[in-house]
């Protein structure tokens, strides 16, 4: 799976604090655009997607978000990860009016629908492993985060 093969510590951002999710997307858009992963439409489309169909997920211990958009705005597959001990407010995917304090963002850059479904299934498996999510959140080592992700998502 290209996403796992493309995992790169350049796209792992640990212990970052942002004022809101819009700041997150402005930050990551600049990097992804410069590196040729997304089209110029990525930023407005991901913001629109989050407002219409939010991606925050309330889990047992650590809330996550899995922002993703239509593949026509993605040029190359990858995954970005942002952790925040303070948390970033996202709307709950199951209840759009409910705000969640998200500690880990798994940004999906997926071009093929089948890959999308398979990868989401593997992510859901990861979300059930509280110890792995805690390791990712607490880690200050990008290589350790990549190893955890590769072990779980392979």
Backbone as numpy.savetxt, mean C-alpha at the origin, in Angstrom:
# Nx Ny Nz CAx CAy CAz Cx Cy Cz
5.64 -13.87 -9.88 4.78 -12.69 -9.88 5.68 -11.45 -9.88
5.47 -10.58 -10.86 6.34 -9.41 -11.06 6.41 -8.52 -9.84
5.32 -8.42 -9.11 5.30 -7.53 -7.94 6.35 -7.97 -6.93
6.40 -9.26 -6.66 7.36 -9.78 -5.69 8.78 -9.60 -6.22
8.98 -9.89 -7.50 10.31 -9.75 -8.10 10.77 -8.30 -8.10
9.85 -7.35 -8.24 10.20 -5.93 -8.33 10.36 -5.26 -6.96
10.05 -5.97 -5.88 10.17 -5.35 -4.55 11.55 -4.72 -4.40
11.56 -3.47 -4.01 12.81 -2.72 -3.93 12.73 -1.80 -2.72
13.81 -1.74 -1.95 13.76 -0.93 -0.73 13.59 0.56 -1.01
13.78 0.97 -2.26 13.52 2.36 -2.63 12.05 2.73 -2.41
11.17 1.71 -2.44 9.73 1.95 -2.33 9.17 1.48 -0.98
10.06 1.33 -0.02 9.68 1.01 1.35 10.00 2.24 2.19
8.99 2.80 2.84 9.15 4.02 3.62 8.71 3.75 5.05
9.67 3.69 5.95 9.40 3.28 7.33 9.31 4.47 8.27
8.35 4.38 9.18 8.17 5.38 10.24 8.01 6.79 9.68
7.16 6.91 8.68 6.88 8.21 8.07 5.59 8.77 8.63
5.57 10.05 8.88 4.35 10.70 9.36 3.88 11.70 8.31
2.61 11.62 8.00 1.98 12.53 7.05 0.76 13.12 7.73
0.38 14.31 7.33 -0.79 14.96 7.91 -2.09 14.29 7.49
-2.10 13.74 6.27 -3.31 13.09 5.76 -2.94 12.21 4.56
-3.93 11.48 4.07 -3.66 10.56 2.97 -3.31 11.30 1.68
-3.84 12.51 1.51 -3.49 13.29 0.32 -1.99 13.57 0.28
-1.40 13.91 1.43 0.05 14.11 1.49 0.80 12.84 1.10
0.30 11.70 1.55 0.92 10.41 1.21 0.95 10.25 -0.31
-0.20 10.47 -0.94 -0.28 10.24 -2.38 0.52 11.26 -3.19
0.60 12.50 -2.74 1.45 13.48 -3.41 2.92 13.06 -3.30
3.32 12.60 -2.13 4.69 12.14 -1.90 5.03 10.96 -2.81
4.21 9.91 -2.77 4.54 8.70 -3.52 4.40 8.92 -5.02
3.46 9.76 -5.43 3.28 10.05 -6.85 4.55 10.61 -7.47
5.20 11.53 -6.79 6.43 12.12 -7.33 7.48 11.06 -7.62
7.64 10.13 -6.71 8.64 9.07 -6.87 8.24 8.10 -7.97
7.00 7.65 -7.95 6.53 6.67 -8.94 6.52 7.25 -10.35
6.15 8.50 -10.47 6.13 9.17 -11.78 7.55 9.30 -12.32
8.44 9.75 -11.48 9.84 9.93 -11.89 10.48 8.61 -12.32
10.10 7.51 -11.65 10.69 6.21 -11.95 9.93 5.43 -13.02
8.91 6.04 -13.60 8.20 5.42 -14.71 7.24 4.31 -14.34
6.71 4.33 -13.12 5.76 3.30 -12.69 4.31 3.67 -12.98
4.02 4.96 -13.06 2.64 5.41 -13.23 2.56 6.52 -14.28
1.34 6.73 -14.78 1.10 7.83 -15.71 0.84 9.11 -14.92
0.77 10.21 -15.62 0.49 11.49 -14.96 -0.90 11.53 -14.36
-1.78 10.65 -14.79 -3.15 10.61 -14.27 -3.24 9.86 -12.94
-2.14 9.23 -12.51 -2.18 8.42 -11.29 -2.68 9.22 -10.08
-2.09 10.36 -9.83 -2.43 11.12 -8.62 -3.92 11.50 -8.56
-4.48 12.16 -9.57 -5.91 12.48 -9.45 -6.80 11.24 -9.38
-6.40 10.19 -10.08 -7.23 8.97 -10.09 -7.17 8.23 -8.76
-6.00 8.17 -8.13 -5.92 7.47 -6.84 -6.65 8.27 -5.76
-6.59 9.59 -5.82 -7.33 10.41 -4.86 -8.83 10.25 -5.06
-9.26 10.24 -6.32 -10.68 10.05 -6.63 -11.14 8.67 -6.14
-10.33 7.66 -6.39 -10.66 6.28 -6.00 -10.81 6.19 -4.48
-9.91 6.81 -3.74 -9.96 6.76 -2.28 -11.21 7.46 -1.73
-11.63 8.52 -2.39 -12.82 9.24 -1.93 -14.10 8.48 -2.28
-14.10 7.78 -3.40 -15.29 7.06 -3.84 -15.36 5.65 -3.27
-14.25 4.94 -3.39 -14.16 3.55 -2.91 -12.92 3.43 -2.02
-13.04 3.79 -0.75 -11.88 3.81 0.14 -11.26 2.42 0.31
-9.99 2.43 0.70 -9.24 1.17 0.81 -8.73 0.88 2.21
-9.16 1.65 3.20 -8.76 1.38 4.59 -9.41 0.10 5.09
-8.66 -0.70 5.83 -9.19 -1.96 6.36 -8.93 -2.04 7.86
-9.99 -2.28 8.60 -9.87 -2.43 10.04 -9.53 -3.88 10.36
-8.35 -4.08 10.91 -7.91 -5.42 11.26 -7.89 -5.57 12.78
-7.54 -6.74 13.23 -7.57 -7.04 14.66 -6.71 -6.09 15.49
-5.47 -5.83 15.03 -4.57 -4.99 15.81 -4.07 -3.76 15.06
-3.72 -3.93 13.81 -3.09 -2.86 13.03 -3.92 -2.62 11.77
-4.45 -1.40 11.62 -5.23 -1.07 10.43 -4.30 -0.83 9.25
-4.76 -1.23 8.06 -3.98 -1.09 6.85 -4.83 -0.43 5.77
-4.16 0.01 4.72 -4.84 0.49 3.51 -4.15 -0.15 2.32
-4.95 -0.44 1.29 -4.38 -1.05 0.08 -4.81 -0.24 -1.15
-4.30 0.99 -1.27 -4.68 1.81 -2.41 -4.27 1.17 -3.73
-5.19 1.20 -4.69 -4.93 0.68 -6.03 -5.93 1.32 -6.96
-5.56 1.39 -8.25 -6.45 1.99 -9.24 -6.41 1.17 -10.52
-7.22 1.58 -11.46 -7.31 0.91 -12.75 -5.93 0.77 -13.39
-5.69 -0.37 -13.99 -4.37 -0.69 -14.53 -3.92 0.23 -15.66
-4.84 0.95 -16.28 -4.41 1.82 -17.38 -3.55 2.99 -16.90
-3.51 3.22 -15.59 -2.67 4.28 -15.04 -1.35 3.74 -14.47
-1.14 2.44 -14.62 0.06 1.78 -14.11 0.92 1.36 -15.30
2.20 1.74 -15.29 3.10 1.40 -16.39 3.94 0.17 -16.07
4.30 -0.01 -14.80 5.09 -1.17 -14.36 4.55 -1.64 -13.02
4.57 -2.95 -12.81 4.05 -3.50 -11.56 5.05 -3.36 -10.43
4.52 -3.10 -9.24 5.34 -3.01 -8.05 4.42 -2.87 -6.84
5.05 -2.73 -5.71 4.34 -2.53 -4.45 5.13 -1.48 -3.68
4.43 -0.51 -3.11 5.11 0.40 -2.18 4.51 0.18 -0.80
5.35 0.35 0.21 4.92 0.16 1.59 5.31 1.39 2.38
4.35 1.91 3.14 4.61 3.05 4.02 4.11 2.68 5.40
4.99 2.82 6.40 4.56 2.59 7.77 4.56 3.91 8.53
3.64 4.00 9.49 3.53 5.21 10.30 3.07 4.81 11.70
3.92 5.03 12.68 3.53 4.68 14.06 2.40 5.57 14.56
2.38 6.84 14.10 1.31 7.76 14.47 0.01 7.40 13.77
0.12 6.94 12.53 -1.04 6.57 11.74 -1.49 7.69 10.82
-2.24 7.30 9.79 -2.75 8.21 8.77 -4.23 7.89 8.59
-5.06 8.92 8.57 -6.50 8.70 8.48 -6.92 8.30 7.07
-7.58 7.15 6.99 -8.20 6.64 5.77 -9.64 6.32 6.09
-10.48 6.35 5.08 -11.86 5.89 5.27 -11.89 4.37 5.19
-12.81 3.80 5.94 -12.98 2.36 5.99 -13.63 1.86 4.70
-13.05 0.83 4.08 -13.59 0.26 2.85 -14.99 -0.31 3.07
-15.26 -0.78 4.27 -16.55 -1.41 4.56 -17.61 -0.41 5.01
-17.17 0.77 5.44 -18.10 1.80 5.92 -17.47 3.15 5.62
-17.77 3.71 4.46 -17.09 4.90 3.96 -17.12 6.07 4.94
-18.11 6.16 5.80 -18.17 7.27 6.74 -17.25 7.10 7.93
-16.77 5.89 8.16 -15.93 5.60 9.32 -14.46 5.88 9.00
-13.80 6.60 9.90 -12.39 6.92 9.75 -11.55 5.87 10.48
-10.44 5.48 9.85 -9.52 4.53 10.46 -8.14 5.15 10.59
-7.45 4.82 11.65 -6.07 5.24 11.84 -5.19 4.12 11.27
-4.73 4.31 10.04 -3.97 3.29 9.31 -2.49 3.41 9.63
-1.88 2.28 9.96 -0.46 2.26 10.32 0.44 1.73 9.20
-0.14 0.92 8.29 0.65 0.38 7.17 -0.15 0.54 5.88
0.50 1.12 4.87 -0.10 1.26 3.55 0.64 0.33 2.60
-0.11 -0.53 1.94 0.42 -1.40 0.91 -0.13 -0.90 -0.42
0.66 -0.13 -1.14 0.20 0.46 -2.41 0.43 -0.50 -3.56
-0.65 -0.90 -4.20 -0.57 -1.88 -5.28 -0.47 -1.20 -6.64
0.55 -1.58 -7.38 0.72 -1.11 -8.76 0.62 -2.35 -9.63
-0.59 -2.62 -10.11 -0.85 -3.88 -10.80 -1.44 -3.61 -12.17
-0.91 -4.31 -13.17 -1.36 -4.12 -14.55 -2.36 -5.17 -15.02
-2.33 -6.36 -14.46 -3.20 -7.44 -14.95 -4.22 -7.83 -13.89
-5.46 -8.03 -14.33 -6.56 -8.35 -13.42 -6.31 -9.63 -12.63
-5.83 -10.69 -13.29 -5.58 -11.96 -12.58 -4.52 -11.79 -11.51
-3.49 -11.03 -11.81 -2.44 -10.75 -10.83 -3.04 -10.02 -9.64
-3.91 -9.08 -9.94 -4.58 -8.27 -8.91 -5.29 -9.17 -7.91
-6.11 -10.09 -8.41 -6.89 -10.97 -7.54 -5.95 -11.88 -6.72
-4.99 -12.50 -7.40 -4.07 -13.40 -6.71 -3.27 -12.68 -5.64
-2.82 -11.48 -5.95 -2.02 -10.73 -5.00 -2.85 -10.29 -3.80
-4.09 -9.86 -4.06 -4.97 -9.48 -2.96 -5.23 -10.65 -2.02
-5.39 -11.84 -2.56 -5.60 -13.04 -1.73 -4.38 -13.24 -0.82
-3.19 -13.08 -1.37 -1.97 -13.26 -0.56 -1.85 -12.15 0.50
-2.23 -10.94 0.14 -2.21 -9.85 1.12 -3.18 -10.12 2.27
-4.35 -10.62 1.93 -5.35 -10.93 2.97 -4.78 -11.99 3.93
-4.04 -12.94 3.39 -3.39 -13.94 4.25 -2.40 -13.25 5.19
-1.64 -12.30 4.66 -0.69 -11.55 5.49 -1.44 -10.79 6.58
-2.58 -10.20 6.25 -3.34 -9.40 7.21 -3.85 -10.23 8.38
-3.89 -11.53 8.22 -4.33 -12.41 9.31 -3.18 -12.80 10.23
-1.97 -12.39 9.87 -0.79 -12.71 10.67 -0.34 -11.47 11.43
-0.94 -11.26 12.61 -0.65 -10.06 13.41 0.83 -9.89 13.71
1.52 -11.00 13.95 2.94 -10.90 14.28 3.75 -10.36 13.11
3.40 -10.75 11.89 4.12 -10.26 10.70 3.83 -8.77 10.50
2.58 -8.36 10.67 2.25 -6.95 10.53 2.97 -6.12 11.59
3.04 -6.62 12.81 3.76 -5.91 13.87 5.25 -5.81 13.53
5.82 -6.87 12.98 7.24 -6.82 12.58 7.46 -5.75 11.52
6.55 -5.69 10.54 6.68 -4.68 9.49 6.56 -3.28 10.08
5.58 -3.07 10.95 5.36 -1.75 11.54 6.52 -1.31 12.41
7.08 -2.23 13.18 8.15 -1.88 14.12 9.53 -1.82 13.48
9.69 -2.43 12.32 11.01 -2.55 11.71 11.57 -1.19 11.27
12.89 -1.07 11.43 13.62 0.08 10.90 14.54 -0.36 9.78
14.39 -1.60 9.35 15.27 -2.22 8.36 14.45 -2.59 7.11
14.69 -1.86 6.02 13.94 -2.10 4.79 14.16 -3.51 4.25
15.37 -4.03 4.39 15.65 -5.38 3.93 14.83 -6.41 4.70
14.66 -6.18 5.99 13.85 -7.09 6.81 12.39 -7.07 6.34
11.87 -5.89 6.02 10.50 -5.77 5.55 10.34 -6.51 4.21
11.29 -6.34 3.32 11.23 -7.03 2.04 11.28 -8.54 2.24
12.12 -9.01 3.14 12.20 -10.46 3.41 10.86 -10.98 3.93
10.25 -10.28 4.86 8.94 -10.69 5.38 7.93 -10.75 4.26
7.89 -9.71 3.42 6.92 -9.67 2.33 7.17 -10.80 1.33
8.42 -11.03 0.97 8.73 -12.09 0.00 8.37 -13.46 0.58
8.62 -13.67 1.86 8.28 -14.95 2.48 6.78 -15.21 2.47
5.99 -14.17 2.74 4.55 -14.33 2.86 3.84 -14.27 1.50
4.33 -13.45 0.60 3.61 -13.19 -0.64 4.08 -14.02 -1.83
5.07 -14.86 -1.65 5.61 -15.62 -2.79 4.60 -16.53 -3.43
